[in-house]
């Protein structure tokens, strides 16, 4: 069985659990924080909802740079509504599943790098 196929089963299980969590974020309390220094519930929800997009980035390229020279720095998505958050999550899941389905074991073993400008945060195989 190809590595990507095995990963899809685990991915689906995790994404189903995560979606159930995101479905419980109420619009009326999206700005609630457990502590003044904490992220709001909405900020945490959109952060979690957009995590699958990192999978897309890892499958489609060899690196991601938070602060590329001569270009705007990466900025996190902003929370708008619970429905929009779920739409972004579902779109990310579909994109990752599609990308995984067409990725060979050799490609899963290739290196992917996360950078902040010239600083390399880490380099590891895509499958990691």
Rosetta silent file (secondary structure, phi, psi, omega in degrees, C-alpha in Angstrom):
SEQUENCE: XXXXXXXXXXXXXXXXXXXXXXXXXXXXXXXXXXXXXXXXXXXXXXXXXXXXXXXXXXXXXXXXXXXXXXXXXXXXXXXXXXXXXXXXXXXXXXXXXXXXXXXXXXXXXXXXXXXXXXXXXXXXXXXX
SCORE:     score description
SCORE:     0.000 S_00000001
   1 L     0.000  129.576  177.733    0.000    0.000    0.000 S_00000001
   2 L   -60.779  147.152 -179.373    1.421    3.405   -0.919 S_00000001
   3 H   -56.013  -43.544 -178.522    2.332    5.636    2.023 S_00000001
   4 H   -61.341  -38.060  178.565   -0.078    8.371    0.908 S_00000001
   5 H   -64.058  -42.050  177.775   -2.989    5.905    0.890 S_00000001
   6 H   -64.741  -36.689 -179.821   -2.209    4.845    4.444 S_00000001
   7 H   -68.694  -32.062 -178.468   -1.998    8.486    5.497 S_00000001
   8 H   -61.149  -41.680  179.329   -5.425    9.288    4.041 S_00000001
   9 H   -60.482  -47.919  178.469   -7.158    6.915    6.486 S_00000001
  10 H   -64.459  -42.903  178.902   -5.458    8.508    9.494 S_00000001
  11 H   -57.667  -47.368 -179.369   -6.020   11.989    8.062 S_00000001
  12 H   -60.545  -42.323  178.658   -9.756   11.345    7.642 S_00000001
  13 H   -60.774  -47.813 -179.365  -10.087   10.129   11.226 S_00000001
  14 H   -65.670  -40.330 -178.235   -8.307   13.188   12.605 S_00000001
  15 H   -69.907  -33.824  176.143  -10.190   15.629   10.392 S_00000001
  16 H   -63.633  -42.856  177.645  -13.586   14.177   11.369 S_00000001
  17 H   -64.755  -43.753 -179.261  -12.747   14.689   15.046 S_00000001
  18 H   -64.951  -39.397  179.169  -11.439   18.188   14.390 S_00000001
  19 H   -62.758  -41.082  178.382  -14.534   19.160   12.402 S_00000001
  20 H   -60.617  -38.231  176.903  -16.776   18.119   15.295 S_00000001
  21 H   -64.588  -47.734 -178.275  -14.754   20.414   17.555 S_00000001
  22 H   -63.970  -31.900  178.564  -14.984   23.349   15.116 S_00000001
  23 L   -63.314  -18.663 -176.185  -18.748   22.859   14.763 S_00000001
  24 L   -95.362    3.673  177.687  -19.065   23.716   18.444 S_00000001
  25 L   -83.093  112.229 -177.482  -17.508   27.191   18.258 S_00000001
  26 L   -82.380  135.623  176.894  -20.428   29.610   18.694 S_00000001
  27 H   -56.575  -36.496 -176.447  -20.404   32.872   16.744 S_00000001
  28 H   -64.286  -20.473 -177.700  -21.814   34.622   19.802 S_00000001
  29 H  -122.957   22.926 -176.958  -18.679   33.799   21.805 S_00000001
  30 L   -62.682  -23.051 -177.681  -15.961   33.910   19.143 S_00000001
  31 L   -93.936    3.429 -179.914  -14.197   36.736   20.997 S_00000001
  32 L   -67.410  138.230  176.989  -14.035   34.919   24.355 S_00000001
  33 L  -130.427  137.422  177.368  -10.566   34.490   25.864 S_00000001
  34 L   -72.347  -18.335 -178.830   -9.683   32.447   28.946 S_00000001
  35 L  -154.926  147.645 -178.229   -6.989   35.023   29.754 S_00000001
  36 L   -56.338  -28.295 -179.937   -6.186   38.507   28.368 S_00000001
  37 L   -86.778   -5.232 -177.303   -2.951   37.222   26.800 S_00000001
  38 L   -81.160  159.842  169.041   -4.702   34.272   25.130 S_00000001
  39 L   -71.985  152.357  176.788   -5.960   34.013   21.581 S_00000001
  40 L   -74.005  165.229  178.081   -9.726   34.321   21.278 S_00000001
  41 H   -59.827  -39.860  178.264  -11.888   31.268   20.605 S_00000001
  42 H   -65.048  -42.041  177.984  -12.450   32.522   17.051 S_00000001
  43 H   -62.789  -41.556  177.608   -8.722   33.032   16.458 S_00000001
  44 H   -65.982  -39.743 -179.862   -8.009   29.514   17.694 S_00000001
  45 H   -62.798  -46.527 -178.095  -10.831   28.095   15.558 S_00000001
  46 H   -69.934  -32.368  175.526   -9.580   29.711   12.335 S_00000001
  47 H   -60.662  -49.653  179.379   -6.013   28.670   13.204 S_00000001
  48 H   -64.618  -41.256 -177.325   -7.102   25.033   13.522 S_00000001
  49 H   -64.758  -29.229 -178.157   -9.363   25.283   10.460 S_00000001
  50 L   -94.499   -1.460  178.037   -6.533   26.494    8.237 S_00000001
  51 L   -58.476  -37.850  177.407   -3.973   23.888    9.382 S_00000001
  52 H   -57.569  -25.273  178.419   -4.833   21.541    6.475 S_00000001
  53 H   -62.669  -26.110  176.196   -3.550   24.273    4.135 S_00000001
  54 H   -66.562  -35.382  175.939   -0.071   23.533    5.482 S_00000001
  55 H   -62.524  -40.719  177.458   -0.452   20.012    4.132 S_00000001
  56 H   -61.666  -45.278  179.495   -1.244   21.445    0.719 S_00000001
  57 H   -59.992  -42.882 -179.223    1.862   23.632    0.928 S_00000001
  58 H   -67.628  -34.453 -179.291    4.040   20.669    1.873 S_00000001
  59 H   -77.204  -30.037 -173.130    2.684   18.517   -0.958 S_00000001
  60 H   -95.511  -18.082 -176.870    2.937   21.190   -3.660 S_00000001
  61 L  -138.565 -179.930 -179.538    6.279   22.805   -2.926 S_00000001
  62 L  -101.437  -10.132  179.047    9.653   22.230   -1.339 S_00000001
  63 E  -161.218  162.956  171.398    9.441   25.039    1.235 S_00000001
  64 E  -133.861  132.224 -177.982    7.300   27.685    2.875 S_00000001
  65 E  -117.328  116.749  178.323    8.740   31.029    3.947 S_00000001
  66 L   -64.463  -32.987 -174.129    6.863   33.113    6.546 S_00000001
  67 L  -132.836   68.111 -178.212    8.906   36.196    5.708 S_00000001
  68 L   -67.585  139.590  178.517   10.123   36.046    2.105 S_00000001
  69 L   -64.006  133.913  176.964   12.532   38.796    1.092 S_00000001
  70 L    76.045   10.156  179.599   10.901   41.406   -1.120 S_00000001
  71 L  -139.164  159.463  178.937    7.389   40.082   -0.531 S_00000001
  72 L   -63.100  144.681  176.695    4.754   40.549    2.156 S_00000001
  73 L   -68.649  153.108  176.187    5.108   38.378    5.243 S_00000001
  74 L   -62.593  141.824  176.565    2.605   35.585    5.772 S_00000001
  75 L  -130.132  138.555 -179.793   -0.409   36.614    7.847 S_00000001
  76 L   -68.376  155.567  176.891   -2.865   34.251    9.542 S_00000001
  77 L   -65.389  153.534  178.213   -6.470   34.097    8.390 S_00000001
  78 L  -102.854  140.853  177.702   -8.992   36.198   10.307 S_00000001
  79 L   -71.196  135.861  173.346  -12.099   34.719   11.889 S_00000001
  80 L  -120.396  -60.069  177.790  -15.379   35.895   10.374 S_00000001
  81 L  -144.647  164.330  176.789  -18.096   33.321   11.149 S_00000001
  82 H   -62.993  -40.771 -179.578  -18.379   29.711   12.224 S_00000001
  83 H   -63.058  -43.416  178.830  -19.805   28.797    8.814 S_00000001
  84 H   -65.194  -38.171  177.998  -16.889   30.445    6.974 S_00000001
  85 H   -60.846  -45.260  178.583  -14.430   28.700    9.293 S_00000001
  86 H   -65.904  -36.068  177.463  -15.960   25.311    8.450 S_00000001
  87 H   -63.179  -43.963  178.577  -15.902   26.141    4.725 S_00000001
  88 H   -63.755  -41.045  178.795  -12.173   26.915    4.903 S_00000001
  89 H   -61.618  -49.347 -178.920  -11.571   23.718    6.867 S_00000001
  90 H   -62.589  -39.027  178.223  -13.517   21.575    4.393 S_00000001
  91 H   -64.705  -41.091  178.031  -11.740   23.159    1.408 S_00000001
  92 H   -64.294  -40.877  178.303   -8.361   22.458    2.998 S_00000001
  93 H   -61.458  -47.286 -179.461   -9.305   18.841    3.695 S_00000001
  94 H   -60.379  -41.045 -179.289  -10.413   18.295    0.096 S_00000001
  95 H   -66.692  -41.344  179.105   -7.183   19.822   -1.224 S_00000001
  96 H   -66.097  -45.026  179.671   -4.985   17.667    1.026 S_00000001
  97 H   -59.025  -43.742  179.247   -6.883   14.469    0.138 S_00000001
  98 H   -63.121  -44.742  179.349   -6.532   15.275   -3.557 S_00000001
  99 H   -64.597  -42.261  179.010   -2.837   16.037   -3.168 S_00000001
 100 H   -63.074  -40.018 -177.240   -2.149   12.900   -1.154 S_00000001
 101 H   -59.625  -29.472 -177.781   -3.915   10.698   -3.687 S_00000001
 102 L  -104.841   15.735 -176.179   -1.467   11.750   -6.388 S_00000001
 103 L  -105.628  126.395 -179.183    1.742   11.724   -4.345 S_00000001
 104 L   -77.444  163.280  175.644    4.254    8.891   -4.750 S_00000001
 105 H   -60.038  -38.113  179.106    6.236    7.317   -1.921 S_00000001
 106 H   -61.552  -43.823  179.292    9.376    8.881   -3.393 S_00000001
 107 H   -66.370  -34.419  178.511    7.811   12.347   -3.245 S_00000001
 108 H   -65.776  -25.300  178.966    6.672   11.721    0.349 S_00000001
 109 L   -86.015   -9.468  179.867   10.317   11.111    1.246 S_00000001
 110 L   -71.250  153.028 -177.585   11.530   14.390   -0.272 S_00000001
 111 E   -74.689  145.156  172.893   12.523   17.220    2.042 S_00000001
 112 E  -130.793  136.732 -173.774   10.217   20.128    2.889 S_00000001
 113 E  -120.610  136.342  172.961   11.542   23.237    4.633 S_00000001
 114 E  -107.633  126.907 -175.087    9.837   25.816    6.836 S_00000001
 115 E  -130.528  158.776  168.791   11.634   29.168    6.890 S_00000001
 116 E  -129.189   91.731 -173.429   11.328   32.671    8.289 S_00000001
 117 L    67.606 -127.717  179.947   13.384   34.715    5.861 S_00000001
 118 L   -83.201   -9.473 -178.761   16.927   33.360    5.877 S_00000001
 119 E   -84.213  120.500  176.283   16.313   31.407    9.099 S_00000001
 120 E   -86.266  118.657  178.592   15.508   27.729    8.520 S_00000001
 121 E   -77.771  -48.501  173.202   13.079   26.558   11.198 S_00000001
 122 E  -163.637  159.561  170.899   13.223   22.926   10.107 S_00000001
 123 E  -133.343  129.071  178.601   13.669   20.593    7.163 S_00000001
 124 E  -154.487  165.903  178.242   12.105   17.142    7.188 S_00000001
 125 E   -63.298  148.661  178.590   10.517   14.630    4.817 S_00000001
 126 L   -53.584  -37.316 -175.667    6.998   15.481    3.628 S_00000001
 127 L   -72.734   -9.855 -175.914    5.665   12.322    5.266 S_00000001
 128 L   -68.485    0.000    0.000    6.890   13.344    8.720 S_00000001
